[in-house]
Coordinates of C-alpha atoms in Angstrom, one line a residue:
X1 CA -101.8 69.7 -45.8
X2 CA -99.7 72.7 -46.9
X3 CA -97.2 72.2 -49.7
X4 CA -93.5 72.2 -48.5
X5 CA -91.5 75.2 -48.9
X6 CA -89.2 75.3 -52.0
X7 CA -86.4 76.5 -49.7
X8 CA -86.4 73.1 -47.8
X9 CA -85.7 71.1 -51.0
X10 CA -81.9 70.5 -51.6
X11 CA -80.4 71.2 -55.0
X12 CA -79.9 68.3 -57.5
X13 CA -76.1 68.2 -57.2
X14 CA -76.1 68.3 -53.4
X15 CA -73.9 65.6 -51.7
X16 CA -72.8 64.2 -55.1
X17 CA -69.5 62.2 -55.1
X18 CA -67.0 62.4 -58.0
X19 CA -65.8 58.8 -58.3
X20 CA -63.6 59.6 -61.2
X21 CA -60.8 60.6 -58.8
X22 CA -60.5 57.1 -57.5
X23 CA -59.8 55.5 -60.9
X24 CA -56.0 55.4 -60.2
X25 CA -56.4 54.2 -56.6
X26 CA -55.3 50.6 -55.9
X27 CA -56.8 48.6 -53.0
X28 CA -54.1 45.9 -53.0
X29 CA -50.9 45.7 -51.1
X30 CA -47.9 47.7 -52.3
X31 CA -45.8 44.7 -53.2
X32 CA -48.5 43.3 -55.4
X33 CA -48.9 46.5 -57.5
X34 CA -47.7 46.3 -61.1
X35 CA -44.5 48.2 -61.9
X36 CA -44.8 51.3 -63.9
X37 CA -44.3 51.0 -67.6
X38 CA -41.1 52.0 -69.3
X39 CA -42.3 55.4 -70.4
X40 CA -43.4 56.3 -66.9
X41 CA -39.9 55.2 -65.5
X42 CA -38.3 57.3 -68.2
X43 CA -39.8 60.5 -67.1
X44 CA -39.3 62.4 -70.4
X45 CA -36.0 60.9 -71.3
X46 CA -37.5 59.2 -74.3
X47 CA -39.8 56.3 -74.9
X48 CA -39.4 52.7 -75.9
X49 CA -39.4 53.6 -79.6
X50 CA -36.4 55.9 -79.0
X51 CA -34.5 53.2 -77.2
X52 CA -35.1 50.7 -80.0
X53 CA -34.1 53.2 -82.5
X54 CA -30.9 53.9 -80.6
X55 CA -30.0 50.2 -80.7
X56 CA -31.0 49.2 -77.1
X57 CA -31.9 45.6 -76.3
X58 CA -35.4 44.4 -77.1
X59 CA -37.1 43.4 -73.9
X60 CA -40.2 41.9 -75.5
X61 CA -41.4 38.4 -74.3
X62 CA -40.2 36.0 -77.0
X63 CA -41.9 33.0 -75.6
X64 CA -44.2 31.1 -78.0
X65 CA -47.9 31.7 -77.8
X66 CA -49.8 29.1 -75.8
X67 CA -53.5 28.6 -76.1
X68 CA -55.6 28.6 -73.0
X69 CA -58.4 26.1 -73.0
X70 CA -58.9 22.5 -74.2
X71 CA -59.7 23.4 -77.8
X72 CA -56.9 22.8 -80.2
X73 CA -56.9 23.9 -83.8
X74 CA -53.9 22.0 -85.1
X75 CA -53.6 18.3 -85.3
X76 CA -51.4 16.1 -83.1
X77 CA -47.6 16.3 -83.4
X78 CA -45.3 13.3 -83.7
X79 CA -45.8 10.9 -80.9
X80 CA -49.5 11.7 -80.4
X81 CA -49.0 14.9 -78.4
X82 CA -51.2 17.9 -79.3
X83 CA -49.6 20.9 -81.0
X84 CA -51.0 23.4 -78.5
X85 CA -50.7 23.6 -74.7
X86 CA -52.5 24.7 -71.7
X87 CA -54.5 21.5 -71.1
X88 CA -54.2 19.5 -68.0
X89 CA -52.2 16.8 -69.8
X90 CA -49.7 19.2 -71.2
X91 CA -46.5 18.4 -69.2
X92 CA -44.0 20.2 -71.4
X93 CA -41.5 22.5 -69.8
X94 CA -41.4 26.3 -70.2
X95 CA -40.7 28.0 -73.5
X96 CA -37.2 28.7 -74.8
X97 CA -37.2 32.1 -73.2
X98 CA -37.5 30.8 -69.7
X99 CA -34.4 30.4 -67.6
X100 CA -34.4 28.1 -64.5
X101 CA -32.1 29.5 -61.8
X102 CA -31.7 26.1 -60.2
X103 CA -29.5 24.9 -63.1
X104 CA -29.8 21.7 -65.1
X105 CA -31.9 18.9 -63.7
X106 CA -29.8 16.2 -62.0
X107 CA -30.5 12.8 -63.5
X108 CA -30.7 9.7 -61.2
X109 CA -28.7 7.7 -63.7
X110 CA -25.6 9.5 -62.5
X111 CA -25.8 7.6 -59.2
X112 CA -23.6 4.5 -58.8
X113 CA -25.0 1.1 -57.7
X114 CA -26.0 0.8 -54.1
X115 CA -23.4 -0.8 -52.0
X116 CA -20.8 -0.6 -54.7
X117 CA -17.9 1.7 -55.5
X118 CA -20.0 4.5 -57.0
X119 CA -21.6 7.1 -54.8
X120 CA -24.0 10.0 -55.5
X121 CA -23.1 11.7 -58.7
X122 CA -20.4 9.2 -59.6
X123 CA -18.3 9.9 -56.5
X124 CA -16.8 6.9 -54.8
X125 CA -18.5 5.9 -51.5
X126 CA -16.4 5.7 -48.3
X127 CA -15.4 2.2 -47.4
X128 CA -16.7 1.0 -44.0
X129 CA -14.0 -0.6 -41.9
X130 CA -14.4 -3.7 -39.8
X131 CA -16.8 -3.6 -36.9
X132 CA -15.4 -2.4 -33.5
X133 CA -17.5 -3.4 -30.5
X134 CA -18.1 -0.8 -27.8
X135 CA -18.6 -3.6 -25.3
X136 CA -15.9 -6.2 -25.8
X137 CA -12.2 -6.3 -26.7
X138 CA -10.5 -9.3 -28.4
X139 CA -6.7 -9.9 -28.4
X140 CA -5.0 -12.7 -30.3
X141 CA -2.0 -14.7 -29.1
X142 CA -0.1 -17.5 -30.9
X143 CA -1.2 -21.1 -30.1
X144 CA 1.5 -23.1 -28.4
X145 CA 2.0 -25.8 -31.0
X146 CA 2.0 -23.5 -34.0
X147 CA 4.3 -21.0 -32.3
X148 CA 6.8 -23.7 -31.4
X149 CA 6.9 -24.8 -35.1
X150 CA 7.2 -21.2 -36.2
X151 CA 10.0 -20.5 -33.8
X152 CA 11.9 -23.7 -34.7
X153 CA 11.7 -22.7 -38.4
X154 CA 13.1 -19.2 -37.8
X155 CA 15.8 -20.5 -35.5
X156 CA 17.0 -23.2 -38.0
X157 CA 17.1 -20.9 -41.0
X158 CA 18.9 -18.0 -39.1
X159 CA 17.0 -15.7 -41.4
X160 CA 15.6 -12.2 -40.5
X161 CA 11.8 -11.8 -40.7
X162 CA 9.6 -8.7 -40.1
X163 CA 7.6 -8.9 -36.9
X164 CA 4.5 -7.9 -38.8
X165 CA 4.9 -10.8 -41.2
X166 CA 5.1 -13.2 -38.3
X167 CA 1.9 -11.6 -36.8
X168 CA 0.1 -11.9 -40.2
X169 CA 1.1 -15.6 -40.3
X170 CA -0.3 -16.1 -36.8
X171 CA -3.7 -14.5 -37.5
X172 CA -4.0 -16.0 -41.1
X173 CA -5.7 -19.2 -39.9
X174 CA -7.9 -19.8 -36.9
X175 CA -6.0 -22.8 -35.7
X176 CA -2.8 -20.7 -35.1
X177 CA -4.0 -18.4 -32.3
X178 CA -5.8 -18.1 -29.0
X179 CA -8.5 -15.5 -28.4
X180 CA -8.6 -13.5 -25.2
X181 CA -12.0 -11.8 -24.8
X182 CA -12.7 -9.2 -22.1
X183 CA -15.5 -6.6 -21.5
X184 CA -14.6 -3.0 -22.0
X185 CA -14.2 -1.0 -18.8
X186 CA -15.8 2.4 -18.6
X187 CA -13.2 5.2 -18.8
X188 CA -14.9 7.5 -16.3
X189 CA -13.8 7.1 -12.7
X190 CA -16.3 7.2 -9.8
X191 CA -16.3 10.2 -7.6
X192 CA -14.4 10.2 -4.3
X193 CA -16.3 8.4 -1.7
X194 CA -18.7 6.8 -4.1
X195 CA -18.9 3.1 -4.4
X196 CA -17.1 1.7 -7.4
X197 CA -19.4 0.1 -10.0
X198 CA -19.0 -3.7 -10.4
X199 CA -16.7 -4.8 -13.1
X200 CA -18.5 -6.4 -16.1
X201 CA -18.0 -10.1 -16.5
X202 CA -18.4 -12.8 -19.2
X203 CA -20.4 -15.9 -18.7
X204 CA -18.4 -19.0 -19.7
X205 CA -19.6 -22.4 -20.7
X206 CA -17.5 -24.8 -18.5
X207 CA -17.5 -27.9 -20.8
X208 CA -15.9 -26.1 -23.9
X209 CA -14.9 -22.6 -22.6
X210 CA -17.1 -20.5 -24.9
X211 CA -18.1 -17.0 -23.8
X212 CA -21.6 -15.7 -23.7
X213 CA -23.3 -12.4 -22.9
X214 CA -25.8 -13.9 -20.3
X215 CA -26.1 -16.8 -17.9
X216 CA -29.2 -18.0 -19.7
X217 CA -27.4 -18.2 -23.1
X218 CA -24.6 -20.2 -21.6
X219 CA -26.9 -22.7 -19.9
X220 CA -28.9 -23.1 -23.1
X221 CA -25.7 -23.8 -25.0
X222 CA -24.6 -26.5 -22.5
X223 CA -28.1 -28.2 -22.6
X224 CA -28.0 -28.2 -26.4
X225 CA -24.4 -29.4 -26.9
X226 CA -23.2 -31.1 -23.7
X227 CA -26.3 -32.7 -22.2
X228 CA -24.9 -36.2 -22.7
X229 CA -22.1 -35.3 -20.2
X230 CA -24.7 -35.2 -17.3
X231 CA -27.7 -37.3 -18.4
X232 CA -28.4 -40.6 -20.2
X233 CA -31.2 -40.2 -22.7
X234 CA -33.6 -43.0 -23.6
X235 CA -36.9 -43.0 -25.5
X236 CA -39.8 -44.5 -23.5
X237 CA -43.6 -44.9 -23.8
X238 CA -45.8 -42.8 -21.6
X239 CA -49.5 -41.9 -21.5
X240 CA -50.6 -39.2 -23.9
X241 CA -51.7 -35.8 -22.6
X242 CA -55.4 -35.7 -21.5
X243 CA -57.6 -32.8 -22.3
X244 CA -59.9 -31.1 -24.9
X245 CA -57.5 -30.1 -27.7
X246 CA -59.1 -28.6 -30.7
X247 CA -56.2 -26.8 -32.5
X248 CA -52.5 -27.6 -32.9
X249 CA -49.8 -25.0 -33.4
X250 CA -47.2 -25.9 -36.0
X251 CA -43.8 -24.3 -36.7
X252 CA -43.9 -22.5 -40.0
X253 CA -40.2 -22.9 -40.5
X254 CA -39.6 -26.6 -39.8
X255 CA -43.2 -28.0 -40.1
X256 CA -43.0 -29.7 -36.7
X257 CA -46.0 -29.9 -34.4
X258 CA -45.6 -27.9 -31.3
X259 CA -48.8 -28.6 -29.4
X260 CA -52.1 -27.0 -28.5
X261 CA -51.9 -23.5 -26.9
X262 CA -54.0 -24.8 -23.9
X263 CA -51.5 -27.5 -23.0
X264 CA -49.7 -26.8 -19.8
X265 CA -46.3 -27.6 -21.2
X266 CA -46.7 -25.6 -24.4
X267 CA -44.4 -22.8 -23.3
X268 CA -41.6 -25.2 -22.4
X269 CA -42.0 -27.0 -25.8
X270 CA -41.9 -23.7 -27.6
X271 CA -38.7 -22.5 -25.9
X272 CA -37.0 -25.8 -26.4
X273 CA -37.9 -25.9 -30.1
X274 CA -36.7 -22.4 -30.6
X275 CA -33.4 -23.0 -28.9
X276 CA -32.6 -26.2 -30.7
X277 CA -33.9 -25.5 -34.2
X278 CA -34.5 -21.8 -34.9
X279 CA -32.5 -19.7 -32.4
X280 CA -29.6 -19.0 -34.7
X281 CA -31.8 -17.7 -37.5
X282 CA -34.2 -15.1 -36.1
X283 CA -35.4 -13.5 -32.9
X284 CA -38.0 -15.2 -30.7
X285 CA -40.8 -12.7 -31.5
X286 CA -40.2 -13.2 -35.2
X287 CA -40.3 -16.9 -34.7
X288 CA -43.6 -16.7 -32.8
X289 CA -45.1 -14.7 -35.7
X290 CA -44.4 -17.7 -38.0
X291 CA -46.4 -20.2 -36.0
X292 CA -49.4 -21.7 -37.8
X293 CA -52.6 -22.8 -36.1
X294 CA -54.2 -25.9 -37.6
X295 CA -57.8 -27.1 -36.8
X296 CA -57.8 -30.7 -37.9
X297 CA -58.7 -33.8 -35.9
X298 CA -56.2 -35.8 -37.8
X299 CA -53.4 -33.4 -36.9
X300 CA -54.5 -33.5 -33.2
X301 CA -54.4 -37.3 -33.3
X302 CA -50.9 -37.2 -34.9
X303 CA -49.7 -34.9 -32.1
X304 CA -51.1 -37.2 -29.4
X305 CA -49.3 -40.2 -31.0
X306 CA -46.2 -38.1 -31.1
X307 CA -46.5 -37.3 -27.3
X308 CA -46.7 -41.1 -26.4
X309 CA -43.0 -41.3 -27.0
X310 CA -40.8 -39.1 -24.9
X311 CA -37.1 -38.8 -23.9
X312 CA -36.3 -39.8 -20.3
X313 CA -33.2 -38.1 -18.8
X314 CA -31.4 -40.2 -16.2
X315 CA -28.9 -38.4 -14.0
X316 CA -25.4 -39.8 -14.2
X317 CA -24.3 -40.5 -10.6
X318 CA -20.6 -40.3 -10.1
X319 CA -19.0 -43.7 -9.3
X320 CA -18.0 -44.0 -5.7
X321 CA -14.3 -43.9 -5.0
X322 CA -12.8 -47.4 -4.6
X323 CA -12.5 -48.4 -0.9
X324 CA -9.0 -48.9 0.5
X325 CA -8.0 -52.6 0.3
X326 CA -8.4 -54.4 3.6
X327 CA -5.3 -55.7 5.1
X328 CA -4.8 -59.4 4.5
X329 CA -5.4 -61.6 7.5
X330 CA -2.4 -63.0 9.2
X331 CA -1.9 -66.7 8.4
X332 CA -2.8 -69.0 11.3
X333 CA -0.1 -71.1 12.7
X334 CA 0.1 -74.5 11.0
X335 CA -0.7 -77.0 13.8
X336 CA -2.6 -79.5 11.8
X337 CA -2.7 -80.2 8.1
X338 CA -5.8 -79.1 6.4
X339 CA -8.1 -81.9 5.8
X340 CA -9.8 -82.5 2.4
X341 CA -13.2 -81.9 4.0
X342 CA -12.2 -78.4 5.1
X343 CA -14.4 -75.8 3.4
X344 CA -12.9 -73.7 0.6
X345 CA -12.3 -70.0 1.2
X346 CA -15.4 -68.0 0.4
X347 CA -15.3 -65.9 -2.8
X348 CA -15.4 -62.1 -2.4
X349 CA -18.9 -60.7 -2.6
X350 CA -19.6 -58.8 -5.8
X351 CA -19.4 -55.1 -5.6
X352 CA -22.7 -53.4 -5.1
X353 CA -23.9 -51.6 -8.2
X354 CA -24.1 -47.9 -8.1
X355 CA -27.6 -46.7 -7.5
X356 CA -29.4 -45.2 -10.5
X357 CA -29.9 -41.5 -10.4
X358 CA -33.2 -39.7 -10.6
X359 CA -35.0 -39.7 -14.0
X360 CA -36.9 -36.9 -15.6
X361 CA -39.4 -37.0 -18.5
X362 CA -39.1 -33.3 -19.4
X363 CA -36.0 -31.3 -20.3
X364 CA -37.1 -28.5 -18.0
X365 CA -37.1 -30.8 -15.0
X366 CA -33.6 -32.1 -16.0
X367 CA -32.4 -28.5 -16.4
X368 CA -33.6 -27.6 -12.9
X369 CA -31.9 -30.6 -11.4
X370 CA -28.6 -29.9 -13.2
X371 CA -28.5 -26.3 -12.1
X372 CA -29.3 -27.3 -8.5
X373 CA -26.8 -30.1 -8.2
X374 CA -23.9 -29.1 -10.5
X375 CA -24.1 -25.5 -11.5
X376 CA -20.4 -25.0 -11.1
X377 CA -19.9 -27.6 -13.9
X378 CA -22.2 -25.8 -16.3
X379 CA -21.5 -22.1 -16.2
X380 CA -19.1 -19.7 -14.5
X381 CA -18.2 -16.0 -14.7
X382 CA -14.9 -14.4 -15.4
X383 CA -13.4 -11.0 -16.2
X384 CA -11.7 -12.4 -19.3
X385 CA -11.8 -15.7 -21.1
X386 CA -9.4 -17.6 -23.4
X387 CA -10.6 -20.0 -26.1
X388 CA -9.1 -21.5 -29.3
X389 CA -9.6 -19.7 -32.6
X390 CA -11.2 -22.7 -34.1
X391 CA -14.2 -22.2 -31.8
X392 CA -15.0 -18.8 -33.4
X393 CA -17.2 -20.5 -36.0
X394 CA -19.2 -22.2 -33.2
X395 CA -20.1 -18.9 -31.4
X396 CA -23.8 -18.0 -31.6
X397 CA -24.7 -14.8 -33.5
X398 CA -24.5 -11.9 -31.2
X399 CA -22.3 -9.0 -30.0
X400 CA -19.4 -11.3 -28.9
X401 CA -19.1 -13.0 -32.2
X402 CA -19.2 -9.7 -34.1
X403 CA -16.6 -8.2 -31.7
X404 CA -14.2 -11.2 -32.3
X405 CA -14.7 -11.3 -36.1
X406 CA -14.3 -7.5 -36.4
X407 CA -11.1 -7.5 -34.3
X408 CA -9.7 -10.4 -36.3
X409 CA -10.4 -8.6 -39.6
X410 CA -8.6 -5.5 -38.3
X411 CA -5.6 -7.5 -37.3
X412 CA -5.4 -9.2 -40.6
X413 CA -5.2 -5.8 -42.2
X414 CA -2.8 -4.2 -39.8
X415 CA -1.6 -6.6 -37.0
X416 CA -0.2 -4.0 -34.5
X417 CA -1.8 -5.5 -31.4
X418 CA -0.8 -9.1 -32.4
X419 CA 2.8 -8.0 -33.1
X420 CA 3.0 -6.3 -29.6
X421 CA 1.7 -9.5 -28.1
X422 CA 4.3 -11.5 -29.9
X423 CA 7.2 -9.3 -29.0
X424 CA 7.4 -10.4 -25.3
X425 CA 7.1 -14.1 -26.1
X426 CA 9.8 -13.9 -28.8
X427 CA 12.1 -12.3 -26.3
X428 CA 11.5 -15.0 -23.8
X429 CA 12.5 -17.5 -26.5
X430 CA 15.8 -15.6 -26.8
X431 CA 15.1 -14.1 -30.3
X432 CA 16.7 -10.8 -31.3
X433 CA 14.3 -8.0 -32.1
X434 CA 15.5 -4.7 -33.5
X435 CA 14.1 -1.8 -35.4
X436 CA 15.4 -0.2 -38.6
X437 CA 14.6 3.1 -40.3
X438 CA 12.6 6.2 -39.5
X439 CA 9.3 4.2 -39.4
X440 CA 10.7 1.8 -36.8
X441 CA 10.1 -1.4 -38.7
X442 CA 10.7 -4.3 -36.3
X443 CA 12.7 -7.4 -37.4
X444 CA 13.2 -10.7 -35.7
X445 CA 16.1 -13.1 -35.9
X446 CA 17.6 -16.0 -33.9
X447 CA 21.1 -14.5 -34.3
X448 CA 22.4 -11.5 -32.6
X449 CA 23.8 -8.9 -35.0
X450 CA 27.5 -8.3 -35.1
X451 CA 29.3 -5.3 -36.8
X452 CA 32.8 -5.1 -38.2
X453 CA 35.3 -2.4 -37.3
X454 CA 37.9 -0.9 -39.6
X455 CA 40.9 -3.2 -40.0
X456 CA 39.2 -6.4 -39.0
X457 CA 40.3 -9.3 -41.3
X458 CA 38.8 -12.7 -42.2
X459 CA 39.9 -15.5 -44.4
X460 CA 40.4 -14.6 -48.0
X461 CA 37.2 -16.4 -49.2
X462 CA 35.1 -14.9 -46.4
X463 CA 36.6 -11.5 -46.8
X464 CA 36.0 -11.3 -50.5
X465 CA 32.4 -12.6 -50.0
X466 CA 31.5 -10.1 -47.4
X467 CA 33.0 -7.3 -49.4
X468 CA 30.9 -8.4 -52.4
X469 CA 27.7 -8.4 -50.4
X470 CA 28.6 -5.0 -48.9
X471 CA 29.1 -3.6 -52.5
X472 CA 25.9 -5.3 -53.8
X473 CA 23.3 -4.8 -51.0
X474 CA 20.1 -6.9 -51.2
X475 CA 21.6 -9.4 -53.6
X476 CA 19.9 -12.8 -53.5
X477 CA 21.8 -15.9 -52.2
X478 CA 20.8 -17.8 -55.3
X479 CA 22.5 -15.2 -57.5
X480 CA 26.0 -15.5 -55.8
X481 CA 27.2 -18.5 -57.9
X482 CA 26.7 -16.5 -61.1
X483 CA 27.5 -12.9 -59.9
X484 CA 30.2 -13.7 -57.4
X485 CA 31.9 -16.8 -58.8
X486 CA 31.1 -16.1 -62.4
X487 CA 29.6 -19.5 -63.1
X488 CA 27.3 -19.8 -66.0
X489 CA 24.0 -21.6 -65.5
X490 CA 24.0 -25.2 -66.7
X491 CA 21.4 -26.0 -69.4
X492 CA 19.3 -29.1 -69.3
X493 CA 20.7 -32.0 -71.4
X494 CA 19.0 -32.6 -74.7
X495 CA 17.6 -36.2 -75.1
X496 CA 19.7 -38.4 -77.4
X497 CA 17.8 -40.7 -79.8
X498 CA 18.6 -44.4 -79.4
X499 CA 20.3 -44.0 -76.1
X500 CA 20.2 -42.3 -72.7
X501 CA 21.0 -38.6 -72.3
X502 CA 24.5 -37.9 -71.3
X503 CA 24.5 -36.5 -67.7
X504 CA 25.4 -32.8 -67.8
X505 CA 26.2 -30.7 -64.7
X506 CA 28.9 -28.5 -63.2
X507 CA 32.4 -29.7 -63.1
X508 CA 33.9 -31.0 -59.9
X509 CA 35.9 -27.8 -59.5
X510 CA 32.8 -25.7 -59.8
X511 CA 30.9 -27.8 -57.3
X512 CA 33.7 -27.4 -54.8
X513 CA 33.7 -23.7 -55.3
X514 CA 29.9 -23.5 -54.8
X515 CA 30.2 -25.7 -51.7
X516 CA 32.8 -23.4 -50.2
X517 CA 30.7 -20.4 -51.0
X518 CA 27.7 -21.9 -49.2
X519 CA 29.8 -22.8 -46.2
X520 CA 31.2 -19.2 -46.0
X521 CA 27.8 -17.7 -46.3
X522 CA 26.3 -19.9 -43.7
X523 CA 29.1 -19.0 -41.3
X524 CA 28.6 -15.3 -41.9
X525 CA 24.9 -15.5 -41.4
X526 CA 25.2 -17.6 -38.2
X527 CA 27.8 -15.3 -36.7
X528 CA 25.6 -12.2 -37.4
X529 CA 27.9 -10.3 -39.9
X530 CA 25.5 -10.8 -42.8
X531 CA 21.7 -10.5 -42.6
X532 CA 19.7 -12.9 -44.7
X533 CA 16.0 -12.1 -45.2
X534 CA 13.2 -14.5 -45.6
X535 CA 13.2 -14.0 -49.4
X536 CA 16.9 -14.8 -49.7
X537 CA 18.3 -11.3 -50.0
X538 CA 21.6 -10.5 -48.2
X539 CA 22.9 -7.4 -46.5
X540 CA 26.2 -6.7 -44.8
X541 CA 26.6 -3.4 -42.9
X542 CA 29.8 -1.5 -43.6
X543 CA 32.6 -1.4 -41.0
X544 CA 32.1 1.2 -38.2
X545 CA 34.1 2.7 -35.4
X546 CA 34.1 1.0 -32.0
X547 CA 32.0 3.8 -30.4
X548 CA 29.3 3.6 -33.1
X549 CA 29.3 -0.2 -32.9
X550 CA 28.7 -0.2 -29.2
X551 CA 26.0 2.5 -29.6
X552 CA 24.0 0.4 -32.2
X553 CA 24.5 -2.8 -30.2
X554 CA 23.2 -1.2 -27.1
X555 CA 20.1 0.3 -28.7
X556 CA 17.3 -1.6 -30.3
X557 CA 16.4 1.1 -32.8
X558 CA 18.7 2.0 -35.7
X559 CA 17.5 5.0 -37.6
X560 CA 19.2 3.9 -40.8
X561 CA 17.0 1.6 -42.8
X562 CA 17.9 -1.2 -45.1
X563 CA 18.4 -0.3 -48.8
X564 CA 15.3 -0.4 -50.8
X565 CA 14.9 -3.2 -53.3
X566 CA 14.3 -2.1 -56.9
X567 CA 11.4 -4.0 -58.6
X568 CA 12.7 -7.0 -60.6
X569 CA 11.8 -6.8 -64.2
X570 CA 12.3 -10.5 -64.9
X571 CA 12.7 -13.6 -62.8
X572 CA 16.2 -14.8 -62.1
X573 CA 17.6 -17.4 -64.3
X574 CA 16.8 -21.0 -63.4
X575 CA 20.4 -21.9 -63.1
X576 CA 21.2 -19.0 -60.8
X577 CA 18.3 -19.5 -58.4
X578 CA 18.7 -23.2 -58.0
X579 CA 21.3 -24.6 -55.6
X580 CA 24.2 -26.7 -56.7
X581 CA 23.3 -30.1 -57.9
X582 CA 25.0 -33.3 -57.0
X583 CA 25.8 -36.1 -59.4
X584 CA 22.6 -37.8 -58.5
X585 CA 20.5 -34.7 -59.3
X586 CA 19.3 -33.8 -55.8
X587 CA 20.1 -30.4 -54.4
X588 CA 23.2 -30.4 -52.3
X589 CA 22.8 -29.1 -48.8
X590 CA 26.1 -28.1 -47.2
X591 CA 26.0 -28.1 -43.5
X592 CA 29.8 -28.3 -42.9
X593 CA 31.3 -25.8 -40.6
X594 CA 33.7 -23.2 -42.0
X595 CA 36.6 -25.0 -40.2
X596 CA 36.1 -28.0 -42.6
X597 CA 35.3 -26.3 -45.9
X598 CA 36.8 -22.8 -45.5
X599 CA 38.4 -22.2 -42.2
X600 CA 38.5 -18.5 -41.5
X601 CA 41.5 -16.9 -40.1
X602 CA 41.5 -15.8 -36.5
X603 CA 40.1 -12.3 -36.1
X604 CA 42.8 -9.8 -35.5
X605 CA 42.3 -6.9 -33.1
X606 CA 40.7 -3.8 -34.6
X607 CA 44.1 -2.1 -34.7
X608 CA 45.5 -4.7 -37.1
X609 CA 45.8 -3.7 -40.8
X610 CA 43.9 -5.5 -43.4

């Protein structure tokens, strides 16, 4: 074969690539490339050495050197930690040159206790108010007996009391009010032409009047609490259940034997035991999870012996109404005297005993008979129900009890609804209700207020007393003997050795002056010229023109409030606060009318001069 031509051979440097040009080429993304060094960014304006020489900031990394790898040259530091870093167990933070943009780490110790007054970071937690039910509303009205006692006390004292204080007194104890419970009605109205939705109702237990959310709950309550009103219970011997029973279920809460699961009455026994013993503590599903299964022949025999004794429920038949007395037979004409041999009149036959009602050996059979024969005496429905406040504690746990207790707690804090419910009843009892001040605080008194007009005169003692009260508003009635009459308090007598202590007390003249003062004050309060508050403070409004007087008497709201009482630094002296003492030592109660002790002069017309 001929040798190839030399012209067909390519030169040695043919198709040779110069890879040196790709040394500065980067195959990564643009954002991952390293930033150019400081000299490159400077672009001939000087290097890093020139900047340091000129006093510029040193941008070197000042973090400490950290070894990479598990080998450590130095020994362990204090506390057993190695001197180096980089290992998997090294949990130290970054070096001193590292700055965390997230700020200092928040410690959990700053948090307050759960449920207490401290919140996250030491901030106080928002207090949750009483529960407000979205399904039921509860209103509280005074109970008749307690309200009659309260009204009699206010009427006898003739004192003025805040309406809110009366409302707080009513809701303070459960035996002082009646609860009216009603379901909430939806605010949205049905469209025109559409049928109106039925109004929600409450299921009421007839024997005691307690409300319930469902018919089944009301029936279960009657069977548990008032079964003796319908049946007579007696324990009798019966034959034990027959069957192949290998296991017995036992209540894990009470330890009572319930029965084998294959017994035909097991479901009824389970429901009855839950309603009577466990229903108030936990839901039914949680109760079923606490049931224990026991496989023991002795336990089976014990349950069979237990089932030999059962309660028999006998229906109480209502006694028949007494038959109308038969008219007495007319006496026969006496033609012949009755002989000794004549038969004696027959005794009346004994009344036939009422027939015994049907008897039932199971509570379920008795329940069916009760609901069939006398359902109207067990449960009823109503749009609202009234029951005594003492029965709140007997309500079962549920939405109704939470609604009543939440509403009661709100009224004890701010009794606005109870005060509005009291307002109408107090007016029907002929009490005077008026408002004072810009906030419209309501006051209640048994006396209608009266106002003086310029030029109106009274007796000297009464005129000076009302002028003193007007000049010293909110003075206490117990302070009048010392401040108005200038009587010094009487100190208690010191005991004398070897004899009885000499009786010490006010002089007869001082007692007469105090008696006249009490009679004048009582007349002013009963006539309405002076207002006496429940704490004994007194207030007398200044005289006003006839037009202003008629305006205030016609309106219930007076925008001018009573003077504010400054806080008392010390309690009043014992002699000033105590009423006048008689010779026997008992407090003297003066009930004499002003006509006997201090007869006031007849009121002159407003045009007369003082």
